[in-house]
mmCIF file of C-alpha atoms and ligand atoms in Angstrom:
data_model
loop_
_atom_site.group_PDB
_atom_site.id
_atom_site.type_symbol
_atom_site.label_atom_id
_atom_site.label_comp_id
_atom_site.label_asym_id
_atom_site.label_seq_id
_atom_site.Cartn_x
_atom_site.Cartn_y
_atom_site.Cartn_z
ATOM 1 C CA PRO A 1391 -41.059 45.601 87.829
ATOM 2 C CA LEU A 1392 -38.648 44.009 89.856
ATOM 3 C CA SER A 1393 -41.396 41.201 90.912
ATOM 4 C CA HIS A 1394 -41.809 40.593 87.268
ATOM 5 C CA ARG A 1395 -37.960 40.307 86.572
ATOM 6 C CA THR A 1396 -37.694 37.613 89.215
ATOM 7 C CA GLU A 1397 -41.063 35.994 87.756
ATOM 8 C CA THR A 1398 -39.274 35.883 84.509
ATOM 9 C CA VAL A 1399 -36.072 34.469 85.515
ATOM 10 C CA ARG A 1400 -38.071 31.700 87.673
ATOM 11 C CA ASP A 1401 -39.697 30.661 84.511
ATOM 12 C CA ALA A 1402 -36.652 30.539 82.426
ATOM 13 C CA ARG A 1403 -34.830 28.366 84.974
ATOM 14 C CA ARG A 1404 -37.999 25.964 84.934
ATOM 15 C CA PRO A 1405 -37.301 22.792 83.289
ATOM 16 C CA PRO A 1406 -39.693 22.279 80.255
ATOM 17 C CA ARG A 1407 -42.614 20.095 81.546
ATOM 18 C CA ALA A 1408 -42.190 16.457 80.420
ATOM 19 C CA ALA A 1409 -44.188 14.962 77.582
ATOM 20 C CA PRO A 1410 -47.196 13.446 78.615
ATOM 21 C CA ALA A 1411 -46.798 9.860 80.349
ATOM 22 C CA ILE A 1412 -50.491 9.249 78.410
ATOM 23 C CA GLU A 1413 -52.254 10.901 75.853
ATOM 24 C CA PHE A 1414 -55.594 10.888 74.277
ATOM 25 C CA ALA A 1415 -55.920 12.924 71.410
ATOM 26 C CA GLY A 1416 -59.601 12.968 69.971
ATOM 27 C CA VAL A 1417 -60.011 9.122 70.430
ATOM 28 C CA HIS A 1418 -63.038 7.347 69.266
ATOM 29 C CA LYS A 1419 -63.950 3.353 69.638
ATOM 30 C CA TRP A 1420 -66.745 1.505 68.231
ATOM 31 C CA TYR A 1421 -67.954 -1.858 69.260
ATOM 32 C CA GLY A 1422 -69.533 -3.030 66.020
ATOM 33 C CA ALA A 1423 -72.024 -0.227 65.587
ATOM 34 C CA PHE A 1424 -72.060 1.016 69.103
ATOM 35 C CA HIS A 1425 -69.787 4.170 69.584
ATOM 36 C CA VAL A 1426 -68.236 3.612 73.026
ATOM 37 C CA LEU A 1427 -65.598 6.108 73.444
ATOM 38 C CA ARG A 1428 -66.265 9.698 72.096
ATOM 39 C CA ASP A 1429 -63.656 12.362 71.166
ATOM 40 C CA ILE A 1430 -61.701 11.520 74.271
ATOM 41 C CA ARG A 1431 -58.873 14.025 74.893
ATOM 42 C CA LEU A 1432 -56.924 13.817 77.896
ATOM 43 C CA ALA A 1433 -53.112 13.724 79.434
ATOM 44 C CA VAL A 1434 -51.481 11.960 82.291
ATOM 45 C CA HIS A 1435 -48.633 13.495 83.234
ATOM 46 C CA PRO A 1436 -45.385 11.471 84.859
ATOM 47 C CA GLY A 1437 -46.148 10.891 88.412
ATOM 48 C CA GLU A 1438 -49.979 12.195 87.798
ATOM 49 C CA ARG A 1439 -52.665 10.094 89.781
ATOM 50 C CA VAL A 1440 -55.764 10.194 87.938
ATOM 51 C CA VAL A 1441 -59.025 8.749 89.355
ATOM 52 C CA VAL A 1442 -61.739 7.852 86.702
ATOM 53 C CA CYS A 1443 -65.464 7.387 88.233
ATOM 54 C CA GLY A 1444 -68.736 7.327 86.200
ATOM 55 C CA PRO A 1445 -72.119 5.067 86.030
ATOM 56 C CA SER A 1446 -71.279 1.556 85.167
ATOM 57 C CA GLY A 1447 -71.061 1.252 80.949
ATOM 58 C CA SER A 1448 -69.872 4.746 80.563
ATOM 59 C CA GLY A 1449 -66.519 3.430 78.802
ATOM 60 C CA LYS A 1450 -64.175 3.377 81.929
ATOM 61 C CA SER A 1451 -62.694 -0.152 81.349
ATOM 62 C CA THR A 1452 -62.642 0.510 77.712
ATOM 63 C CA LEU A 1453 -60.818 3.674 78.018
ATOM 64 C CA ILE A 1454 -58.008 2.221 80.259
ATOM 65 C CA ARG A 1455 -57.937 -0.924 78.089
ATOM 66 C CA CYS A 1456 -56.752 1.041 75.349
ATOM 67 C CA VAL A 1457 -53.867 2.222 76.946
ATOM 68 C CA ASN A 1458 -52.298 -1.149 76.837
ATOM 69 C CA ARG A 1459 -53.782 -2.205 73.606
ATOM 70 C CA LEU A 1460 -56.124 -4.540 75.275
ATOM 71 C CA GLU A 1461 -58.482 -2.545 72.939
ATOM 72 C CA GLU A 1462 -58.021 -0.971 70.208
ATOM 73 C CA HIS A 1463 -59.499 2.354 68.988
ATOM 74 C CA GLN A 1464 -60.537 3.341 65.617
ATOM 75 C CA LYS A 1465 -59.796 7.093 65.255
ATOM 76 C CA GLY A 1466 -57.604 9.658 67.063
ATOM 77 C CA ALA A 1467 -54.365 8.936 68.643
ATOM 78 C CA ILE A 1468 -53.198 7.318 71.976
ATOM 79 C CA ARG A 1469 -49.472 8.237 73.001
ATOM 80 C CA VAL A 1470 -47.975 6.398 75.928
ATOM 81 C CA HIS A 1471 -44.484 7.946 76.546
ATOM 82 C CA GLY A 1472 -44.732 9.541 73.153
ATOM 83 C CA VAL A 1473 -45.188 6.263 71.150
ATOM 84 C CA GLU A 1474 -48.410 6.398 69.186
ATOM 85 C CA LEU A 1475 -50.248 3.136 69.800
ATOM 86 C CA SER A 1476 -50.776 2.204 66.053
ATOM 87 C CA ALA A 1477 -47.040 1.935 65.834
ATOM 88 C CA SER A 1478 -44.912 -1.471 64.910
ATOM 89 C CA SER A 1479 -46.313 -3.958 67.075
ATOM 90 C CA ARG A 1480 -42.515 -4.078 68.581
ATOM 91 C CA GLU A 1481 -42.973 -0.776 69.830
ATOM 92 C CA ILE A 1482 -46.461 -2.009 71.464
ATOM 93 C CA ASP A 1483 -44.633 -4.904 73.076
ATOM 94 C CA ARG A 1484 -42.522 -2.490 74.831
ATOM 95 C CA VAL A 1485 -44.919 0.098 75.801
ATOM 96 C CA ARG A 1486 -47.164 -2.972 77.106
ATOM 97 C CA ARG A 1487 -44.290 -4.079 79.512
ATOM 98 C CA GLU A 1488 -43.922 -0.337 80.804
ATOM 99 C CA VAL A 1489 -47.800 -0.373 81.508
ATOM 100 C CA GLY A 1490 -48.972 -2.674 84.505
ATOM 101 C CA MET A 1491 -52.700 -3.617 85.176
ATOM 102 C CA VAL A 1492 -54.687 -4.677 87.846
ATOM 103 C CA PHE A 1493 -58.220 -5.932 87.385
ATOM 104 C CA GLN A 1494 -61.235 -6.284 89.505
ATOM 105 C CA GLN A 1495 -61.214 -10.094 89.428
ATOM 106 C CA PHE A 1496 -57.232 -10.496 90.386
ATOM 107 C CA ASN A 1497 -56.792 -12.715 87.457
ATOM 108 C CA LEU A 1498 -54.276 -14.784 89.189
ATOM 109 C CA PHE A 1499 -53.120 -18.315 87.869
ATOM 110 C CA PRO A 1500 -54.878 -20.344 90.229
ATOM 111 C CA HIS A 1501 -52.294 -23.233 89.740
ATOM 112 C CA LEU A 1502 -49.075 -21.351 90.596
ATOM 113 C CA THR A 1503 -47.846 -20.038 93.703
ATOM 114 C CA VAL A 1504 -48.159 -16.427 94.650
ATOM 115 C CA LEU A 1505 -44.170 -16.400 94.081
ATOM 116 C CA GLN A 1506 -44.923 -18.416 90.542
ATOM 117 C CA ASN A 1507 -47.353 -15.762 89.437
ATOM 118 C CA CYS A 1508 -45.059 -13.069 90.142
ATOM 119 C CA ALA A 1509 -42.028 -14.229 88.759
ATOM 120 C CA LEU A 1510 -43.833 -15.705 85.524
ATOM 121 C CA ALA A 1511 -43.749 -12.740 83.321
ATOM 122 C CA PRO A 1512 -40.568 -11.512 84.192
ATOM 123 C CA VAL A 1513 -38.976 -14.749 83.333
ATOM 124 C CA TRP A 1514 -41.033 -15.542 80.119
ATOM 125 C CA ALA A 1515 -41.424 -11.945 78.630
ATOM 126 C CA GLU A 1516 -38.595 -10.324 79.795
ATOM 127 C CA GLY A 1517 -35.714 -13.259 79.563
ATOM 128 C CA VAL A 1518 -34.990 -12.344 83.475
ATOM 129 C CA LYS A 1519 -33.036 -15.238 85.226
ATOM 130 C CA ARG A 1520 -35.643 -16.981 87.354
ATOM 131 C CA ARG A 1521 -33.476 -16.814 90.288
ATOM 132 C CA GLU A 1522 -33.166 -12.844 89.846
ATOM 133 C CA ALA A 1523 -37.343 -12.971 89.165
ATOM 134 C CA GLU A 1524 -37.850 -14.645 92.180
ATOM 135 C CA ASP A 1525 -35.523 -12.352 94.495
ATOM 136 C CA ARG A 1526 -37.741 -9.359 92.524
ATOM 137 C CA ALA A 1527 -40.709 -10.952 93.646
ATOM 138 C CA HIS A 1528 -39.955 -11.548 97.119
ATOM 139 C CA ALA A 1529 -38.984 -7.778 97.601
ATOM 140 C CA LEU A 1530 -42.390 -6.719 95.790
ATOM 141 C CA LEU A 1531 -44.499 -8.994 98.256
ATOM 142 C CA ALA A 1532 -42.781 -7.461 101.032
ATOM 143 C CA LYS A 1533 -43.417 -3.898 100.034
ATOM 144 C CA VAL A 1534 -47.344 -5.033 99.676
ATOM 145 C CA LYS A 1535 -47.017 -6.703 103.122
ATOM 146 C CA ILE A 1536 -47.675 -10.182 102.185
ATOM 147 C CA ALA A 1537 -43.937 -11.595 102.387
ATOM 148 C CA ASP A 1538 -45.317 -14.798 104.252
ATOM 149 C CA GLN A 1539 -47.567 -15.776 101.665
ATOM 150 C CA ALA A 1540 -45.191 -16.485 98.984
ATOM 151 C CA HIS A 1541 -45.382 -20.340 98.667
ATOM 152 C CA LYS A 1542 -49.317 -20.295 98.991
ATOM 153 C CA TYR A 1543 -51.579 -20.872 96.133
ATOM 154 C CA PRO A 1544 -54.260 -18.033 95.236
ATOM 155 C CA SER A 1545 -57.408 -19.888 96.745
ATOM 156 C CA GLU A 1546 -55.283 -20.005 99.934
ATOM 157 C CA LEU A 1547 -55.685 -16.004 100.351
ATOM 158 C CA SER A 1548 -58.245 -13.696 101.071
ATOM 159 C CA GLY A 1549 -59.534 -11.365 98.678
ATOM 160 C CA GLY A 1550 -57.515 -8.537 99.623
ATOM 161 C CA GLN A 1551 -54.536 -10.573 99.937
ATOM 162 C CA GLN A 1552 -55.015 -11.949 95.912
ATOM 163 C CA GLN A 1553 -55.388 -8.492 95.021
ATOM 164 C CA ARG A 1554 -52.260 -7.361 96.690
ATOM 165 C CA VAL A 1555 -50.486 -10.453 95.024
ATOM 166 C CA ALA A 1556 -52.175 -9.055 91.822
ATOM 167 C CA ILE A 1557 -50.427 -5.539 92.406
ATOM 168 C CA ALA A 1558 -46.921 -7.253 93.412
ATOM 169 C CA ARG A 1559 -47.103 -8.992 90.030
ATOM 170 C CA ALA A 1560 -47.911 -5.979 88.052
ATOM 171 C CA LEU A 1561 -45.230 -4.512 89.757
ATOM 172 C CA CYS A 1562 -42.267 -7.288 89.088
ATOM 173 C CA MET A 1563 -42.466 -6.164 85.345
ATOM 174 C CA ASN A 1564 -40.804 -2.477 86.574
ATOM 175 C CA PRO A 1565 -43.598 -0.732 85.053
ATOM 176 C CA LYS A 1566 -43.616 3.180 84.639
ATOM 177 C CA ILE A 1567 -47.542 3.391 84.460
ATOM 178 C CA MET A 1568 -50.118 1.198 86.430
ATOM 179 C CA LEU A 1569 -53.496 0.799 85.479
ATOM 180 C CA PHE A 1570 -56.389 -0.153 88.032
ATOM 181 C CA ASP A 1571 -59.956 -1.190 86.900
ATOM 182 C CA GLU A 1572 -61.958 -1.084 90.238
ATOM 183 C CA PRO A 1573 -59.378 -2.947 92.096
ATOM 184 C CA THR A 1574 -61.512 -2.852 95.148
ATOM 185 C CA SER A 1575 -65.017 -3.455 93.842
ATOM 186 C CA ALA A 1576 -64.769 -7.630 94.280
ATOM 187 C CA LEU A 1577 -63.624 -7.171 97.909
ATOM 188 C CA ASP A 1578 -65.229 -7.941 101.205
ATOM 189 C CA PRO A 1579 -65.528 -4.259 102.874
ATOM 190 C CA GLU A 1580 -63.109 -4.894 105.454
ATOM 191 C CA MET A 1581 -60.755 -5.589 102.647
ATOM 192 C CA VAL A 1582 -61.036 -2.720 100.800
ATOM 193 C CA LYS A 1583 -58.171 -0.511 103.016
ATOM 194 C CA GLU A 1584 -55.323 -2.657 102.979
ATOM 195 C CA VAL A 1585 -55.615 -2.818 98.925
ATOM 196 C CA LEU A 1586 -56.133 1.230 98.655
ATOM 197 C CA ASP A 1587 -53.283 1.896 101.299
ATOM 198 C CA THR A 1588 -51.061 -0.282 99.226
ATOM 199 C CA MET A 1589 -52.457 1.792 96.094
ATOM 200 C CA THR A 1590 -51.678 4.854 98.348
ATOM 201 C CA ALA A 1591 -48.203 4.147 99.073
ATOM 202 C CA LEU A 1592 -47.604 3.395 95.281
ATOM 203 C CA ALA A 1593 -49.076 6.982 94.555
ATOM 204 C CA SER A 1594 -46.584 8.728 97.163
ATOM 205 C CA GLU A 1595 -43.621 6.881 95.555
ATOM 206 C CA GLY A 1596 -44.589 8.858 92.180
ATOM 207 C CA MET A 1597 -45.947 6.246 90.248
ATOM 208 C CA THR A 1598 -48.133 7.205 87.284
ATOM 209 C CA MET A 1599 -51.578 6.010 88.021
ATOM 210 C CA ILE A 1600 -54.765 5.786 86.487
ATOM 211 C CA VAL A 1601 -57.583 4.476 88.648
ATOM 212 C CA VAL A 1602 -60.987 3.173 87.531
ATOM 213 C CA THR A 1603 -62.990 3.490 91.183
ATOM 214 C CA HIS A 1604 -65.751 4.508 93.026
ATOM 215 C CA GLU A 1605 -63.677 4.933 96.349
ATOM 216 C CA MET A 1606 -64.460 8.398 96.621
ATOM 217 C CA GLY A 1607 -62.583 9.359 99.874
ATOM 218 C CA PHE A 1608 -59.448 7.612 97.957
ATOM 219 C CA ALA A 1609 -59.786 9.910 95.209
ATOM 220 C CA ARG A 1610 -60.202 12.746 97.409
ATOM 221 C CA ARG A 1611 -56.863 11.938 99.282
ATOM 222 C CA VAL A 1612 -54.988 10.673 96.395
ATOM 223 C CA ALA A 1613 -55.748 11.695 93.014
ATOM 224 C CA ASP A 1614 -54.473 14.881 91.396
ATOM 225 C CA LYS A 1615 -57.412 14.848 88.889
ATOM 226 C CA VAL A 1616 -60.857 13.308 88.685
ATOM 227 C CA VAL A 1617 -62.209 12.307 85.362
ATOM 228 C CA PHE A 1618 -65.728 11.730 85.221
ATOM 229 C CA MET A 1619 -67.356 9.825 82.167
ATOM 230 C CA ASP A 1620 -70.830 9.478 81.035
ATOM 231 C CA ASN A 1621 -71.903 7.680 77.816
ATOM 232 C CA GLY A 1622 -68.577 7.377 76.236
ATOM 233 C CA GLU A 1623 -67.735 10.907 76.981
ATOM 234 C CA VAL A 1624 -65.177 12.708 79.336
ATOM 235 C CA VAL A 1625 -67.758 15.129 80.900
ATOM 236 C CA GLU A 1626 -65.605 17.041 83.398
ATOM 237 C CA ALA A 1627 -61.778 16.390 84.095
ATOM 238 C CA GLY A 1628 -60.333 18.498 87.054
ATOM 239 C CA ASP A 1629 -59.499 19.187 90.611
ATOM 240 C CA PRO A 1630 -60.692 16.390 93.014
ATOM 241 C CA GLU A 1631 -61.763 19.106 95.422
ATOM 242 C CA GLU A 1632 -63.536 21.055 93.093
ATOM 243 C CA PHE A 1633 -65.373 17.908 91.295
ATOM 244 C CA PHE A 1634 -66.769 16.934 94.831
ATOM 245 C CA THR A 1635 -67.731 20.119 96.290
ATOM 246 C CA ALA A 1636 -68.923 21.837 93.106
ATOM 247 C CA PRO A 1637 -69.274 19.670 89.909
ATOM 248 C CA ARG A 1638 -70.046 21.526 87.090
ATOM 249 C CA HIS A 1639 -72.304 19.132 85.028
ATOM 250 C CA GLU A 1640 -75.943 18.038 85.926
ATOM 251 C CA ARG A 1641 -74.786 14.389 84.928
ATOM 252 C CA ALA A 1642 -71.904 14.556 87.357
ATOM 253 C CA ARG A 1643 -73.939 15.947 90.243
ATOM 254 C CA GLN A 1644 -76.651 13.473 89.496
ATOM 255 C CA PHE A 1645 -73.863 10.657 89.802
ATOM 256 C CA LEU A 1646 -72.357 11.958 93.094
ATOM 257 C CA SER A 1647 -75.623 12.252 94.959
ATOM 258 C CA ARG A 1648 -76.555 8.622 94.035
ATOM 259 C CA LEU A 1649 -73.203 7.500 95.715
ATOM 260 C CA LEU A 1650 -73.793 9.195 99.183
HETATM 261 P P1 LIG B 1926 -67.584 0.895 82.285
HETATM 262 O O1 LIG B 1926 -66.327 0.287 82.482
HETATM 263 O O2 LIG B 1926 -67.973 2.116 82.664
HETATM 264 O O3 LIG B 1926 -68.831 -0.043 82.999
HETATM 265 P P2 LIG B 1926 -66.957 -0.414 79.807
HETATM 266 O O4 LIG B 1926 -66.081 0.187 79.193
HETATM 267 O O5 LIG B 1926 -67.100 -1.940 80.395
HETATM 268 O O6 LIG B 1926 -67.776 0.377 80.607
HETATM 269 O O7 LIG B 1926 -68.441 -0.664 79.069
HETATM 270 C C1 LIG B 1926 -69.088 0.285 77.980
HETATM 271 C C2 LIG B 1926 -69.907 -0.222 77.015
HETATM 272 O O8 LIG B 1926 -69.260 -0.770 75.949
HETATM 273 C C3 LIG B 1926 -71.183 -0.947 77.867
HETATM 274 O O9 LIG B 1926 -71.985 -0.398 77.162
HETATM 275 C C4 LIG B 1926 -70.851 -2.410 77.395
HETATM 276 O O10 LIG B 1926 -72.086 -3.096 77.111
HETATM 277 C C5 LIG B 1926 -70.348 -2.259 76.120
HETATM 278 N N1 LIG B 1926 -68.918 -3.282 75.676
HETATM 279 C C6 LIG B 1926 -67.792 -3.167 76.708
HETATM 280 N N2 LIG B 1926 -67.093 -4.587 76.235
HETATM 281 C C7 LIG B 1926 -67.486 -4.763 75.063
HETATM 282 C C8 LIG B 1926 -67.322 -5.838 73.881
HETATM 283 N N3 LIG B 1926 -66.531 -6.534 73.911
HETATM 284 N N4 LIG B 1926 -68.124 -5.756 72.775
HETATM 285 C C9 LIG B 1926 -69.402 -5.284 72.600
HETATM 286 N N5 LIG B 1926 -69.767 -4.194 73.738
HETATM 287 C C10 LIG B 1926 -68.828 -3.762 74.466
HETATM 288 MG MG1 LIG B 1927 -65.516 -1.217 83.989
#
């Protein structure tokens, strides 16, 4: 009875769990007649790190592109910090600023220096003074360990360095959520680690992250939750250790056996 009482007291003191950072509630999406997302139900809580994996064409990119409205869903609801994405465009602009995205193909502006790449959006989308945006950019380039490259052009950098610039550029908008779409898939093997290390550092600072990746070592070390998609569905979502050692679904087992 005593232990029961302490339990109750502890529960009462525990703050109410914050609203999800991202919530998919019965989301469907079609490209024309093609049903690409099927009844997605998923919650990502503040500070959570979610790794999404699954075969090519299973809908992983589409799923995360829906979070910042690069793609629109047709049925169900997506909420980002409680704001439903079918809300007014002004609200969606605000959500977009809170959600940073990093792509497989870096997508840096080739005619701008590293520093200009980083300072561009804060100046034009947020109205930050150029000087202030450049100070912020310098700080974030230092954080991704590339401060000395600030005045180079993207083509003068290695792939790993370009991807770290892309991460710094996204961070310059002070996002609350970061989305990564196969950020290391276009890199030579020797550059994968430096990018994963940057992402691991970000995760350890409590950033809310969804990472589409097949880097299973990263998933095991960093993810709070692994989501396995196949054919537009979330087939399995749960603890990384359980997923890797004892996947519950045959499709997940097949996928993992092909990775090894
Ligand atoms: P993944 O990232 O898991 O490889 P995607 O989300 O890119 O999967 O694509 C899922 C499916 O949707 C694929 O069959 C792909 O060909 C198709 N698809 C992706 N984008 C479009 C588009 N803009 N128009 C039509 N079909 C698309
Ligand atoms: Mg993809």
